[in-house]
Amino acid sequence: MKIREVTLSTTPNAEAVADLRLGDIIYLDGLIYTAREGVYMRALEQKANIPMELPSQSAANFHCSPAAVIREDGSFDLGAVTATASFRFAKWLPEWMAKTGARLIIGKGGMSSKDYNEYFVPNGAVYLSTVGYGTGALLGRGVETVEAVHWHEELGIAQAMWVIRARRMGPFIVASNLQGECLFERENAKISENLDRVYEGTKPAVLKRYGETDDRSDEVIG
Amino acid sequence: MISLDLIQTTAETLMDKAAIEIPQDYLDGLRAAAATEDGDLSSFVLQAMLENYEAAKEDRRAMCGDTGVPRWFVKMGNDARVEGGFVALEAALRRATANATTGVPLRPNRVHPLWRTDHNNNVGIGAPEIEYGFEPEGEWMDLITVHKGGLFGTDYRMLFPSDGIEGIKRFYLDSLVAFGKRGLACQPAIIGIGLGGSKDTCMVLGKRASVLRTVGSRNSDPKIAAMEDEFKELGNSIGMGAMGFVGKNMVIDCNIEVGYCHTGGMQMSVHAFCLSSRRAVARIFPDGRVEHRTDPNWFTDYQRRETIEWDPAREAAE
């Protein structure tokens, strides 16, 4: 299969999102903001006002905290950028999407097809996975400027809302589409076909773990 | 006497190197993996990682945005003396960790487990960890820093002698498949396996097997060395590659370390040192010389000794 490369705006129109196929390689142009548990809790549970115009400024939510420092003069030094695993944020994402109109959720490992069908597809959103993980230096090169860092005093540098201007930032991989299909689950299914052969000759542990399953199509997320 | 200033400046250099420069042994291992990979997506991922290492070195920026949790291993020859003693040594390593966090920069990953307090410098209660080892001779000190990523890929299980090798293989496969899906373990990785000890030492052995041994190294026990080869092969026959995509490369190498355990048990731990295997080493001498390398050379015959008294001749004979 030939891998297709696509350059995408971080405020994409519906057609551009609909056109994306599982496994496409994406490079992004425009504003991206980072938001993970700290930002979600502050905005959704503590009802703090989100300090950006969303989605008009950006529809791209990156599950990330960069390797970065805020200098004493208030300037930023941002080095490498990689994602953190997204499945942990499923509890906040439906409300976040409804509130912010996010169409590109960027992170590590994707979500389940259940998540995609329940609230990604209805919101016209897809999931972009970082590559590797992670190509922190390559992604760092794609950061043109840091436009702002919100809530760093309240949340710390790692959980703050970083607003970065991306110029051909990538690579990312399309991991869900508007049909609700999941790239990782597609790959899991192919690999599962081989697992019985690999496990041949092994035996279950003498001491079981409470609640343990031997269903190898199972996943540790979700 | 080893100079405290030299310890701190060397430690800062090591923090920088660990975050930015992929160790040569891992790079060689990944290149070999990339040459055999034929899954289209997993091939793409490995090529992107190889480009990423180059970009990190060229730009002197961290190779991964998650720069892990910095920790230190300090090994000393029996005759080493530190200016200011060990309390001064620990303060120097904590200062170096904090300085490098803003200097490189690294991500300030370390927070309080309950209050999530972040000092923005990777220093806090019990952080960075500082562990010690000793060798029978020498006035030198080896400083080793490891910045291992931390959320997925590690597991522990109490097995029993009746579980045997088949049970060990089962738990090994379970760990690789569970955390390999979606690439949570950031594979292909250096897989470290700890066998024996007690629960805590089993975890320590496995972690050290993954972070303090290099790709291509083998345990000095030939039967364990053969298991390492077999387990590497087994992990790579799952059919899973980078990011959990269909592929052939899950394990860059498999290192096994053992410790004597309770007669009724066979503790096992599995650890994954990821695509950004951050480690850097320097030997500091009392005359001010500093020799940088990437092989911690932690597991010497002395570290694996079985006898009461240290008797190199007898160990060699056994």
Coordinates of C-alpha atoms in Angstrom, one line a residue:
Chain A
M1 CA 0.0 0.0 0.0
K2 CA 1.3 3.4 -1.0
I3 CA 1.3 5.8 2.0
R4 CA -0.5 9.1 1.2
E5 CA 0.8 12.4 2.5
V6 CA -1.7 15.3 3.3
T7 CA -1.1 18.8 4.4
L8 CA -4.0 20.0 6.6
S9 CA -5.1 23.2 8.3
T10 CA -5.7 23.1 12.0
T11 CA -9.1 24.8 11.3
P12 CA -10.1 22.3 8.6
N13 CA -13.4 22.4 6.7
A14 CA -15.7 19.4 6.8
E15 CA -14.7 18.2 3.4
A16 CA -11.0 18.1 4.3
V17 CA -11.7 16.0 7.4
A18 CA -14.1 13.7 5.5
D19 CA -11.4 13.1 2.9
L20 CA -8.9 11.6 5.4
R21 CA -8.2 7.9 5.2
L22 CA -6.8 5.6 7.9
G23 CA -3.0 5.6 7.6
D24 CA -2.7 8.9 5.8
I25 CA 0.4 10.8 6.9
I26 CA -0.5 14.4 8.0
Y27 CA 1.4 17.6 8.3
L28 CA -0.3 20.5 10.0
D29 CA -0.4 24.3 9.5
G30 CA -2.0 26.7 11.9
L31 CA -2.6 27.1 15.6
I32 CA -2.6 24.1 17.9
Y33 CA -3.3 24.1 21.6
T34 CA -2.3 21.5 24.2
A35 CA -5.0 20.3 26.6
R36 CA -4.9 17.3 28.8
E37 CA -6.3 16.4 32.3
G38 CA -5.3 19.7 33.9
V39 CA -6.9 21.9 31.3
Y40 CA -10.0 19.7 31.0
M41 CA -10.6 19.8 34.8
R42 CA -10.1 23.5 35.0
A43 CA -12.3 24.3 32.0
L44 CA -15.0 21.7 32.4
E45 CA -15.2 21.0 36.2
Q46 CA -14.1 24.3 37.6
K47 CA -15.8 26.2 34.8
A48 CA -12.9 28.5 34.1
N49 CA -13.2 30.6 30.9
I50 CA -11.2 29.1 28.1
P51 CA -8.6 31.8 27.2
M52 CA -8.9 31.3 23.4
E53 CA -11.6 31.6 20.7
L54 CA -12.4 28.0 19.8
P55 CA -12.8 26.7 17.2
S56 CA -12.2 29.8 15.1
Q57 CA -8.5 30.1 16.2
S58 CA -7.9 26.4 16.4
A59 CA -9.8 23.1 16.1
A60 CA -6.7 21.0 16.9
N61 CA -6.4 19.7 20.5
F62 CA -3.0 18.1 21.2
H63 CA -2.7 15.7 24.1
C64 CA 0.8 16.9 24.9
S65 CA 3.0 18.7 27.2
P66 CA 6.2 19.9 25.6
A67 CA 9.8 19.8 26.9
A68 CA 9.8 23.5 27.4
V69 CA 10.7 26.3 29.8
I70 CA 9.4 29.7 30.5
R71 CA 12.3 32.1 30.8
E72 CA 12.5 34.8 33.5
D73 CA 11.8 37.5 30.9
G74 CA 8.6 35.7 30.0
S75 CA 9.8 34.2 26.7
F76 CA 9.6 30.5 25.9
D77 CA 12.1 27.9 25.0
L78 CA 10.5 24.9 23.4
G79 CA 12.5 21.9 22.5
A80 CA 10.8 18.6 21.8
V81 CA 7.1 17.9 21.5
T82 CA 5.4 14.5 21.8
A83 CA 2.0 13.2 22.8
T84 CA 0.7 11.5 25.9
A85 CA -1.8 8.5 25.8
S86 CA -5.2 9.8 24.9
F87 CA -7.5 7.0 26.2
R88 CA -7.3 8.5 29.8
F89 CA -9.1 11.6 28.6
A90 CA -12.2 9.9 27.3
K91 CA -14.3 11.1 30.3
W92 CA -13.8 14.7 29.3
L93 CA -13.6 14.6 25.6
P94 CA -17.3 14.6 24.6
E95 CA -18.0 17.7 26.6
W96 CA -14.8 19.3 25.5
M97 CA -15.6 18.7 21.8
A98 CA -19.2 20.0 22.2
K99 CA -17.8 23.2 23.9
T100 CA -14.8 23.9 21.6
G101 CA -15.7 22.4 18.3
A102 CA -12.4 20.5 18.2
R103 CA -12.1 18.5 14.9
L104 CA -8.6 17.2 15.2
I105 CA -7.7 15.3 18.4
I106 CA -4.0 14.6 18.4
G107 CA -2.3 12.3 20.8
K108 CA -0.8 8.9 21.4
G109 CA -2.5 5.5 20.9
G110 CA -5.9 6.7 19.7
M111 CA -9.3 5.9 21.3
S112 CA -11.7 3.0 20.8
S113 CA -14.0 2.8 17.9
K114 CA -16.8 3.2 20.4
D115 CA -15.5 6.6 21.3
Y116 CA -15.1 7.5 17.6
N117 CA -18.7 6.4 16.8
E118 CA -20.2 8.0 19.9
Y119 CA -18.8 11.5 19.8
F120 CA -16.0 11.9 17.2
V121 CA -18.1 11.2 14.1
P122 CA -21.2 13.3 15.3
N123 CA -18.8 16.2 15.8
G124 CA -17.1 15.8 12.5
A125 CA -13.8 15.0 14.3
V126 CA -11.0 12.6 13.6
Y127 CA -8.0 11.3 15.6
L128 CA -4.4 12.0 14.5
S129 CA -1.7 9.9 16.2
T130 CA 1.8 11.1 16.6
V131 CA 4.4 8.7 15.1
G132 CA 6.9 6.5 16.9
Y133 CA 6.5 7.2 19.7
G134 CA 7.7 9.8 19.5
T135 CA 9.3 12.0 16.9
G136 CA 9.8 14.8 19.5
A137 CA 12.6 16.6 17.6
L138 CA 10.8 16.5 14.2
L139 CA 7.6 17.8 15.8
G140 CA 9.6 20.5 17.6
R141 CA 11.0 21.7 14.3
G142 CA 7.4 22.2 13.1
V143 CA 6.7 24.8 15.8
E144 CA 7.1 28.2 14.3
T145 CA 6.4 30.1 17.5
V146 CA 4.8 29.7 20.9
E147 CA 2.0 32.2 20.9
A148 CA 0.9 31.9 24.5
V149 CA 1.0 29.7 27.6
H150 CA -2.2 29.8 29.6
W151 CA -2.7 28.6 33.1
H152 CA 0.9 27.7 33.8
E153 CA 0.8 29.2 37.2
E154 CA -2.3 27.2 38.2
L155 CA -1.3 24.0 36.4
G156 CA 2.5 23.9 36.1
I157 CA 4.4 23.8 32.8
A158 CA 3.5 20.2 32.0
Q159 CA -0.2 20.7 32.3
A160 CA -0.5 24.3 31.0
M161 CA -2.3 25.2 27.8
W162 CA 0.4 25.8 25.3
V163 CA -0.7 27.6 22.1
I164 CA 1.8 26.9 19.3
R165 CA 1.9 28.0 15.7
A166 CA 2.6 25.0 13.5
R167 CA 4.3 25.2 10.1
R168 CA 4.2 21.8 8.3
M169 CA 4.3 20.1 11.7
G170 CA 4.4 16.4 11.5
P171 CA 4.4 13.5 10.8
F172 CA 1.0 12.4 12.3
I173 CA -1.0 9.4 11.2
V174 CA -4.8 9.4 10.7
A175 CA -6.1 6.8 13.2
S176 CA -9.8 7.3 12.8
N177 CA -12.1 8.4 10.0
L178 CA -15.6 9.8 9.7
Q179 CA -16.9 6.3 9.2
G180 CA -15.9 5.7 12.8
E181 CA -13.2 3.1 11.9
C182 CA -10.1 2.7 14.1
L183 CA -6.7 2.1 12.6
F184 CA -5.3 0.5 15.7
E185 CA -8.2 -1.9 16.0
R186 CA -7.8 -2.8 12.4
E187 CA -4.1 -3.7 13.1
N188 CA -5.0 -5.5 16.3
A189 CA -7.4 -7.7 14.4
K190 CA -4.8 -8.7 11.9
I191 CA -2.2 -9.5 14.6
S192 CA -4.7 -11.4 16.7
E193 CA -5.0 -14.0 14.0
N194 CA -1.4 -15.0 14.7
L195 CA -1.4 -15.0 18.5
D196 CA -2.6 -18.6 19.1
R197 CA 0.4 -19.8 17.2
V198 CA 2.8 -17.6 19.1
Y199 CA 1.3 -18.7 22.5
E200 CA 1.6 -22.4 21.6
G201 CA 3.5 -24.3 24.3
T202 CA 3.1 -21.7 27.0
K203 CA 0.7 -22.2 29.9
P204 CA -1.4 -20.0 32.2
A205 CA 0.2 -19.1 35.5
V206 CA -0.4 -21.4 38.5
L207 CA -1.6 -18.4 40.6
K208 CA -4.4 -16.5 38.9
R209 CA -4.9 -12.8 39.1
Y210 CA -8.3 -11.8 40.4
G211 CA -10.5 -10.9 37.5
E212 CA -7.9 -12.0 34.9
T213 CA -8.9 -12.7 31.3
D214 CA -7.2 -14.8 28.7
D215 CA -9.1 -13.1 25.9
R216 CA -6.2 -11.9 23.7
S217 CA -8.4 -9.7 21.5
D218 CA -8.9 -7.7 24.7
E219 CA -7.1 -4.3 25.2
V220 CA -5.8 -2.6 28.3
I221 CA -7.4 0.7 27.4
G222 CA -11.1 1.5 27.6
Chain B
M1 CA 39.4 12.9 46.1
I2 CA 36.8 13.5 43.4
S3 CA 35.9 17.1 42.9
L4 CA 32.3 18.1 43.7
D5 CA 32.3 20.7 41.0
L6 CA 33.4 18.2 38.4
I7 CA 30.6 15.8 39.5
Q8 CA 28.0 18.5 39.0
T9 CA 29.2 19.8 35.6
T10 CA 29.7 16.2 34.4
A11 CA 26.2 15.3 35.6
E12 CA 24.7 18.3 33.7
T13 CA 26.5 17.2 30.5
L14 CA 25.2 13.7 31.0
M15 CA 21.6 14.9 31.4
D16 CA 22.0 16.8 28.1
K17 CA 23.5 13.8 26.2
A18 CA 20.9 11.3 27.6
A19 CA 18.0 13.5 26.4
I20 CA 19.4 14.3 23.0
E21 CA 21.7 11.5 21.7
I22 CA 20.4 8.0 21.1
P23 CA 23.1 5.5 22.3
Q24 CA 25.0 3.9 19.5
D25 CA 24.1 0.3 20.5
Y26 CA 20.3 1.1 20.4
L27 CA 20.7 3.0 17.1
D28 CA 22.6 0.1 15.5
G29 CA 19.8 -2.2 16.8
L30 CA 17.1 0.0 15.4
R31 CA 18.8 0.3 12.0
A32 CA 19.1 -3.5 11.8
A33 CA 15.3 -3.7 12.7
A34 CA 14.4 -1.1 10.0
A35 CA 16.3 -3.1 7.4
T36 CA 14.2 -6.2 8.0
E37 CA 10.8 -4.5 8.6
D38 CA 8.3 -5.0 5.8
G39 CA 5.0 -3.8 7.4
D40 CA 4.3 -0.6 5.4
L41 CA 3.1 1.5 8.4
S42 CA 5.7 0.1 10.9
S43 CA 8.5 0.7 8.3
F44 CA 7.3 4.3 8.0
V45 CA 7.5 4.7 11.8
L46 CA 11.0 3.3 12.1
Q47 CA 12.3 5.6 9.3
A48 CA 10.7 8.5 11.0
M49 CA 12.4 7.6 14.3
L50 CA 15.8 7.3 12.5
E51 CA 15.2 10.8 11.1
N52 CA 14.2 12.0 14.5
Y53 CA 17.4 11.0 16.1
E54 CA 19.3 13.0 13.5
A55 CA 17.1 16.0 14.0
A56 CA 17.6 15.9 17.7
K57 CA 21.4 15.8 17.4
E58 CA 21.5 18.5 14.7
D59 CA 19.2 20.9 16.7
R60 CA 20.5 19.8 20.1
R61 CA 16.9 19.3 21.2
A62 CA 15.5 16.4 23.2
M63 CA 14.6 13.4 20.9
C64 CA 11.2 13.0 22.6
G65 CA 8.9 15.5 24.2
D66 CA 8.4 13.2 27.1
T67 CA 11.9 13.3 28.5
G68 CA 11.1 10.6 31.1
V69 CA 11.9 10.6 34.8
P70 CA 15.6 11.4 35.4
R71 CA 17.4 9.1 37.8
W72 CA 21.0 8.3 38.8
F73 CA 23.1 5.3 39.3
V74 CA 26.4 5.9 41.0
K75 CA 29.0 3.3 41.0
M76 CA 32.4 3.6 42.8
G77 CA 35.6 1.8 43.1
N78 CA 36.3 0.7 46.6
D79 CA 38.9 3.5 47.1
A80 CA 36.9 6.4 45.7
R81 CA 36.5 9.5 47.9
V82 CA 34.1 12.3 47.2
E83 CA 34.7 15.9 48.1
G84 CA 32.1 16.8 50.8
G85 CA 31.0 13.2 51.2
F86 CA 27.8 11.5 50.0
V87 CA 25.4 14.2 51.2
A88 CA 27.3 16.7 49.0
L89 CA 27.2 14.2 46.1
E90 CA 23.4 13.9 46.3
A91 CA 22.9 17.6 46.4
A92 CA 25.1 18.0 43.3
L93 CA 23.1 15.4 41.4
R94 CA 19.8 17.1 42.5
R95 CA 21.2 20.5 41.4
A96 CA 22.3 19.1 38.0
T97 CA 18.9 17.5 37.5
A98 CA 17.2 20.9 38.2
N99 CA 19.6 22.9 36.1
A100 CA 19.4 20.5 33.1
T101 CA 15.6 20.6 33.3
T102 CA 15.6 24.3 32.4
G103 CA 18.8 24.2 30.4
V104 CA 18.1 21.4 27.8
P105 CA 15.1 21.9 28.3
L106 CA 13.5 18.7 29.7
R107 CA 9.8 18.3 30.5
P108 CA 9.3 18.8 34.2
N109 CA 7.6 15.5 34.6
R110 CA 8.0 14.9 38.3
V111 CA 4.9 15.8 40.4
H112 CA 3.6 14.9 43.8
P113 CA 1.5 11.7 43.4
L114 CA -1.5 13.2 45.3
W115 CA -1.3 16.9 45.1
R116 CA 0.3 17.0 41.6
T117 CA 2.6 19.8 42.8
D118 CA 5.2 20.4 40.1
H119 CA 8.4 22.3 41.0
N120 CA 9.2 22.5 37.3
N121 CA 12.6 21.0 37.8
N122 CA 12.2 17.2 38.1
V123 CA 13.2 17.3 41.8
G124 CA 10.9 16.4 44.6
I125 CA 10.4 13.8 47.3
G126 CA 12.4 10.8 46.3
A127 CA 13.2 12.4 42.9
P128 CA 15.6 11.9 41.2
E129 CA 16.3 8.4 42.5
I130 CA 19.9 7.8 43.3
E131 CA 21.1 4.2 43.5
Y132 CA 24.6 3.0 44.4
G133 CA 26.9 0.2 43.4
F134 CA 30.5 -0.7 44.2
E135 CA 33.4 -2.5 42.6
P136 CA 36.4 -4.0 44.4
E137 CA 39.1 -1.8 43.0
G138 CA 39.6 1.8 41.9
E139 CA 39.4 5.4 42.9
W140 CA 36.9 6.3 40.1
M141 CA 33.2 7.1 40.1
D142 CA 30.8 6.1 37.3
L143 CA 27.9 8.5 36.9
I144 CA 25.0 7.0 35.0
T145 CA 21.8 8.8 34.2
V146 CA 18.7 7.2 32.8
H147 CA 15.6 9.0 31.8
K148 CA 13.1 6.2 31.3
G149 CA 9.6 6.9 30.2
G150 CA 7.2 5.6 32.7
L151 CA 3.6 4.7 32.1
F152 CA 3.2 1.5 30.1
G153 CA 5.1 -1.7 29.4
T154 CA 6.1 -2.7 32.9
D155 CA 4.5 -5.5 34.8
Y156 CA 5.2 -7.9 37.7
R157 CA 3.9 -11.3 38.5
M158 CA 4.5 -13.9 41.2
L159 CA 5.2 -17.2 39.4
F160 CA 6.1 -20.5 41.0
P161 CA 8.7 -23.2 40.1
S162 CA 5.9 -25.3 38.6
D163 CA 5.1 -22.5 36.1
G164 CA 8.5 -23.2 34.5
I165 CA 9.9 -21.7 31.3
E166 CA 6.4 -22.1 29.7
G167 CA 5.0 -19.8 32.4
I168 CA 7.7 -17.3 32.0
K169 CA 7.1 -17.2 28.2
R170 CA 3.4 -16.7 28.8
F171 CA 3.8 -13.7 31.0
Y172 CA 6.5 -12.3 28.7
L173 CA 4.1 -12.6 25.7
D174 CA 1.2 -11.2 27.8
S175 CA 3.2 -8.1 28.7
L176 CA 4.4 -7.5 25.1
V177 CA 1.0 -8.0 23.6
A178 CA -0.9 -6.0 26.3
F179 CA 1.3 -3.0 26.1
G180 CA 2.4 -3.4 22.5
K181 CA -1.1 -2.8 21.1
R182 CA -1.4 0.8 19.9
G183 CA 2.3 1.1 20.7
L184 CA 1.7 2.1 24.3
A185 CA 5.2 0.6 25.2
C186 CA 6.8 2.8 22.5
Q187 CA 8.4 -0.3 21.0
P188 CA 10.6 -1.7 19.6
A189 CA 12.2 -1.6 23.0
I190 CA 15.0 -3.1 25.0
I191 CA 13.0 -5.6 27.1
G192 CA 14.4 -6.2 30.5
I193 CA 13.3 -9.3 32.5
G194 CA 13.9 -9.7 36.2
L195 CA 13.7 -13.2 37.7
G196 CA 13.8 -14.0 41.4
G197 CA 14.8 -11.8 44.3
S198 CA 11.7 -10.6 46.1
K199 CA 9.0 -8.4 44.7
D200 CA 10.9 -5.1 45.0
T201 CA 14.3 -6.5 43.9
C202 CA 12.7 -8.4 41.0
M203 CA 11.5 -5.0 39.7
V204 CA 14.9 -3.5 40.3
L205 CA 16.6 -6.4 38.4
G206 CA 14.3 -6.2 35.5
K207 CA 14.5 -2.4 35.2
R208 CA 18.3 -2.5 35.4
A209 CA 18.3 -5.3 32.8
S210 CA 16.5 -2.9 30.4
V211 CA 18.3 0.3 31.2
L212 CA 21.8 -0.7 32.4
R213 CA 22.6 -3.3 29.7
T214 CA 23.2 -2.5 26.1
V215 CA 21.8 -4.0 22.9
G216 CA 23.9 -7.0 22.0
S217 CA 25.1 -7.7 25.5
R218 CA 24.5 -11.2 26.9
N219 CA 24.2 -12.5 30.5
S220 CA 27.4 -14.2 31.7
D221 CA 25.5 -17.4 32.3
P222 CA 25.4 -19.2 28.9
K223 CA 22.0 -20.8 29.6
I224 CA 20.5 -17.4 30.4
A225 CA 22.2 -15.9 27.4
A226 CA 20.5 -18.5 25.2
M227 CA 17.2 -17.6 26.8
E228 CA 17.8 -14.0 25.9
D229 CA 18.3 -14.9 22.3
E230 CA 15.2 -17.1 22.3
F231 CA 13.0 -14.5 23.9
K232 CA 14.1 -11.8 21.5
E233 CA 13.1 -14.1 18.7
L234 CA 9.8 -15.0 20.3
G235 CA 8.9 -11.3 20.9
N236 CA 9.7 -10.5 17.2
S237 CA 7.5 -13.4 16.0
I238 CA 4.3 -12.0 17.4
G239 CA 3.7 -10.1 14.2
M240 CA 3.5 -6.8 15.9
G241 CA 5.8 -3.8 15.2
A242 CA 6.2 -0.2 16.1
M243 CA 3.0 1.5 17.3
G244 CA 1.2 -1.9 17.4
F245 CA 1.1 -2.0 13.6
V246 CA 1.6 -5.2 11.7
G247 CA 5.3 -5.8 11.7
K248 CA 8.3 -7.9 12.7
N249 CA 10.1 -5.7 15.3
M250 CA 8.9 -5.5 18.8
V251 CA 12.1 -6.3 20.7
I252 CA 15.5 -4.6 19.9
D253 CA 17.0 -6.9 22.5
C254 CA 16.0 -8.9 25.5
N255 CA 18.1 -8.8 28.7
I256 CA 17.5 -11.1 31.6
E257 CA 18.9 -10.6 35.1
V258 CA 18.4 -13.0 38.0
G259 CA 18.6 -12.9 41.8
Y260 CA 18.2 -15.7 44.4
C261 CA 14.6 -15.9 45.6
H262 CA 12.4 -17.7 48.1
T263 CA 12.5 -21.5 47.5
G264 CA 8.8 -21.6 46.8
G265 CA 8.6 -18.8 44.3
M266 CA 9.8 -17.4 40.9
Q267 CA 9.1 -13.7 40.8
M268 CA 9.1 -12.2 37.3
S269 CA 9.1 -8.6 36.0
V270 CA 9.1 -7.2 32.5
H271 CA 10.3 -3.7 31.6
A272 CA 10.5 -1.9 28.2
F273 CA 13.1 0.8 27.5
C274 CA 11.6 2.7 24.7
L275 CA 12.4 4.1 21.2
S276 CA 14.1 7.0 23.1
S277 CA 16.4 4.8 25.3
R278 CA 17.9 7.7 27.2
R279 CA 21.1 6.8 29.0
A280 CA 24.5 8.4 29.4
V281 CA 27.6 7.4 31.4
A282 CA 30.8 9.1 32.5
R283 CA 33.7 7.9 34.6
I284 CA 35.3 10.6 36.8
F285 CA 38.8 10.2 38.2
P286 CA 40.4 12.0 41.2
D287 CA 42.9 13.6 38.8
G288 CA 40.1 15.4 37.0
R289 CA 39.8 13.2 33.9
V290 CA 36.3 12.4 32.6
E291 CA 35.6 9.6 30.2
H292 CA 32.2 9.6 28.5
R293 CA 30.6 6.4 27.2
T294 CA 27.1 4.9 26.8
D295 CA 27.6 1.4 28.2
P296 CA 26.9 1.5 32.0
N297 CA 28.8 -1.8 32.3
W298 CA 26.8 -2.3 35.5
F299 CA 26.5 -6.0 35.6
T300 CA 30.1 -7.1 36.3
D301 CA 31.1 -10.4 37.8
Y302 CA 31.2 -8.7 41.1
Q303 CA 27.6 -7.5 40.8
R304 CA 26.5 -11.1 40.0
R305 CA 28.7 -12.8 42.6
E306 CA 27.3 -15.9 44.3
T307 CA 29.9 -16.4 47.1
I308 CA 30.3 -15.1 50.6
E309 CA 33.7 -13.6 50.1
W310 CA 34.7 -11.9 46.8
D311 CA 37.2 -14.3 45.2
P312 CA 37.5 -13.6 41.5
A313 CA 39.5 -16.8 40.8
R314 CA 36.9 -19.0 42.4
E315 CA 34.0 -17.2 40.6
A316 CA 35.8 -17.7 37.3
A317 CA 36.2 -21.4 38.0
E318 CA 32.5 -21.8 38.7

